[in-house]
Coordinates of N, CA and C in Angstrom, one line a residue:
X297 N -45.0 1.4 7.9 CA -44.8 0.3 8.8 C -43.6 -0.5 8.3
X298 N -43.1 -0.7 9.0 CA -41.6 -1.6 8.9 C -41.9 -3.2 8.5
X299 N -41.1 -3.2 7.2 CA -41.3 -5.0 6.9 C -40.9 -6.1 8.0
X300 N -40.9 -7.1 8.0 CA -40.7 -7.8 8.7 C -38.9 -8.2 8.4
X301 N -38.0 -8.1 9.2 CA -36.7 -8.7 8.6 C -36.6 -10.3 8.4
X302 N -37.7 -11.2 8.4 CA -37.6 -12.5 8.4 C -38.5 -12.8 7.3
X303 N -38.7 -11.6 6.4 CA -39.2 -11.7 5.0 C -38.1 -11.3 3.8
X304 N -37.2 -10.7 4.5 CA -35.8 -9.5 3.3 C -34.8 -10.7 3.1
X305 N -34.6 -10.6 1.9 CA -33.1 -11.3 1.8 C -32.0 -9.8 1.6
X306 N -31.0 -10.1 1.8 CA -29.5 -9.6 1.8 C -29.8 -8.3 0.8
X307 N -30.5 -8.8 -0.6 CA -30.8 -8.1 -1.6 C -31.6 -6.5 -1.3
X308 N -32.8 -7.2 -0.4 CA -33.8 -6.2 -0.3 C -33.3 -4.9 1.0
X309 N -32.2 -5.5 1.4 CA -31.9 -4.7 2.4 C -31.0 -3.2 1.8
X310 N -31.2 -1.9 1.9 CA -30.2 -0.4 1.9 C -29.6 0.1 2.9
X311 N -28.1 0.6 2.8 CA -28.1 2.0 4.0 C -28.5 2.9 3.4
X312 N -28.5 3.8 4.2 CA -28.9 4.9 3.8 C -28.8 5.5 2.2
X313 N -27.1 5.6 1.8 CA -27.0 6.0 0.9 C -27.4 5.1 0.0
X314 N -27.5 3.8 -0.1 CA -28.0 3.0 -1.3 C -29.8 3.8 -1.1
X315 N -30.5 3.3 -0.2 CA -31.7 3.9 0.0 C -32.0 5.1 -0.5
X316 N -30.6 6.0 -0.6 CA -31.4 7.5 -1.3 C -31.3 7.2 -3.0
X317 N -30.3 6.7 -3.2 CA -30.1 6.4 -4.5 C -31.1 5.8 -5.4
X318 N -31.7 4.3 -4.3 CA -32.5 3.5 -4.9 C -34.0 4.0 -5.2
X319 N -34.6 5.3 -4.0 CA -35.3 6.1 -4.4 C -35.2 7.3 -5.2
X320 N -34.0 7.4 -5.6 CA -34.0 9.0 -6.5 C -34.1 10.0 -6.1
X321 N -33.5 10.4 -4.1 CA -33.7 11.3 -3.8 C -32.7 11.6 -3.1
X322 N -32.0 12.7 -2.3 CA -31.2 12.6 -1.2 C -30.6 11.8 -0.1
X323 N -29.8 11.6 0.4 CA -29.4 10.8 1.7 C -30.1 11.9 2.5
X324 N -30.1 12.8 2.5 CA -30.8 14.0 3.6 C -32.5 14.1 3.4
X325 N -33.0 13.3 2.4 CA -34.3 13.1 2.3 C -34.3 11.9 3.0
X326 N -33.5 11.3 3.1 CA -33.8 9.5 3.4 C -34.1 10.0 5.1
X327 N -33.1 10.9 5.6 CA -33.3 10.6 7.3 C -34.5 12.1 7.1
X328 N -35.0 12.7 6.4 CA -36.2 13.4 7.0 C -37.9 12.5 6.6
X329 N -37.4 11.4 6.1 CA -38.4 10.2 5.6 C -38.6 9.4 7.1
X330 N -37.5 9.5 7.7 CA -37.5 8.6 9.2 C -37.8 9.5 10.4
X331 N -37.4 10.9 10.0 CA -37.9 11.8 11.1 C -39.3 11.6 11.4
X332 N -39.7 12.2 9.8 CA -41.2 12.5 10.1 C -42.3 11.1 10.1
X333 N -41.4 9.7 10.1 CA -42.3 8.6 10.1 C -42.8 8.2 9.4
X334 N -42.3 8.4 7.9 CA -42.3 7.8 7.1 C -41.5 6.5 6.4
X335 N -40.7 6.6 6.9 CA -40.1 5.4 6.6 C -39.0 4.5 8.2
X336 N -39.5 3.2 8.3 CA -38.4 3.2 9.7 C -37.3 2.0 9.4
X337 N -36.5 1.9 9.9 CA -35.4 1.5 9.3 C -35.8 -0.5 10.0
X338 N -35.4 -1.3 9.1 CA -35.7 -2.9 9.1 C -34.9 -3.2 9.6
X339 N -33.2 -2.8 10.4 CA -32.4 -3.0 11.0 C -31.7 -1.8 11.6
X340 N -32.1 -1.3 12.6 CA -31.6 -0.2 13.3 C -29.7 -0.4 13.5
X341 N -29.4 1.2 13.4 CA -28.3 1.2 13.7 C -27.9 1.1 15.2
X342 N -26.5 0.8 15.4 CA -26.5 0.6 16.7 C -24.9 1.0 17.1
X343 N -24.9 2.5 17.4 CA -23.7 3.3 17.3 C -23.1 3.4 15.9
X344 N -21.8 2.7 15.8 CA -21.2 3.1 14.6 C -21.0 1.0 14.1
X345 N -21.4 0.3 14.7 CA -20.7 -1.2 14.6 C -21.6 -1.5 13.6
X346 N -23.1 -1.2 13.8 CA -24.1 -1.9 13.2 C -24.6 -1.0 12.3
X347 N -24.5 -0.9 11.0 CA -25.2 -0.1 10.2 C -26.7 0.1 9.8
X348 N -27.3 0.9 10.3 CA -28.9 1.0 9.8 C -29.1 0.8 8.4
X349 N -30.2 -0.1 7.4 CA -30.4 -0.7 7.0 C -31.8 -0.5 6.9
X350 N -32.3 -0.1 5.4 CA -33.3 0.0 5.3 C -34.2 -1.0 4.0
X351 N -35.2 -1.4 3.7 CA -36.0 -2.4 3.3 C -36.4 -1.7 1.8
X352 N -36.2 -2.3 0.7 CA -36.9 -1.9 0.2 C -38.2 -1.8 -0.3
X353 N -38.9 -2.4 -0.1 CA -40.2 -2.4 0.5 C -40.9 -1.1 0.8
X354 N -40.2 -1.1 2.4 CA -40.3 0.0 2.4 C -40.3 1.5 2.1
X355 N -39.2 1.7 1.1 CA -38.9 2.8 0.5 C -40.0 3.0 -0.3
X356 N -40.2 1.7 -1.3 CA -41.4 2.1 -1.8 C -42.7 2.8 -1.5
X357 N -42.8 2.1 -0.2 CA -44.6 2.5 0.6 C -44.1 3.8 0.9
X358 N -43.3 4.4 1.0 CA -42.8 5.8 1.6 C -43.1 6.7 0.2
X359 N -42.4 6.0 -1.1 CA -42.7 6.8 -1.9 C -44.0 7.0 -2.2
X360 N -44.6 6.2 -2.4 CA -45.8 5.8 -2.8 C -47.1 6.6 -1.5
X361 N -46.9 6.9 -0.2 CA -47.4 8.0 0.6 C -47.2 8.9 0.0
X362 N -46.0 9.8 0.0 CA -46.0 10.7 -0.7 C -46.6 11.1 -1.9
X363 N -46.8 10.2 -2.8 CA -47.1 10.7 -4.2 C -48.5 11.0 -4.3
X364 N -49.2 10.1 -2.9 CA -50.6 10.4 -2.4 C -51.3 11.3 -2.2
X365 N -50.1 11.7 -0.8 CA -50.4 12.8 -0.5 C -50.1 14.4 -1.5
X366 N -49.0 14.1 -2.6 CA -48.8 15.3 -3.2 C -50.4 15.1 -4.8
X367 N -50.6 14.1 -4.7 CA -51.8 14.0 -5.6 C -52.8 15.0 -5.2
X368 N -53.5 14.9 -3.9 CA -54.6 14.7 -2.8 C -54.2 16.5 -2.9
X369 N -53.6 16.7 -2.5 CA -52.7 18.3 -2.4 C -52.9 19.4 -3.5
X370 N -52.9 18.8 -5.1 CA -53.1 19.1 -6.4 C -54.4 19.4 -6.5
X371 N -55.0 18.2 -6.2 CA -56.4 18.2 -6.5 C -57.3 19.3 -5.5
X372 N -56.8 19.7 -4.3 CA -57.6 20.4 -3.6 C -57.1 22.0 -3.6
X373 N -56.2 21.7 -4.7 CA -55.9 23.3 -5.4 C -56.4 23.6 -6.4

């Protein structure tokens, strides 16, 4: 679920590439994290003017699903 943008300061906000960086994963993980609905972006792009913009926050809860789901995964092997 998407933070609220009237909670983020300037700080809490990524593009993409900061967002892959900040999670320690790909820029091409970051947009298969928004494919599959995991992560949705706190300021949508809007063509090329307005850069999409993602929360940190959210990156976190994204990681933090995943590590769930790969725990949950482990265990039922």
């Amino acid at each position: 679920m998407a933070t609220s943008v009237f909670r983020l300061f300037p700080k809490d906000l990524l593009d993409y590439k900061q967002a892959a960086a900040y999670a320690g994963v790909s820029p091409s993980t970051i947009r298969q994290w928004v494919h599959r609905g995991l992560l949705e972006a706190a300021i949508p792009g809007e063509n090329r003017k307005i850069v999409t913009m993602y929360a940190k926050q959210d990156i976190d809860e994204a990681k933090r699903v995943l590590a769930e789901r790969e725990q949950a995964g482990q265990q039922a092997a």
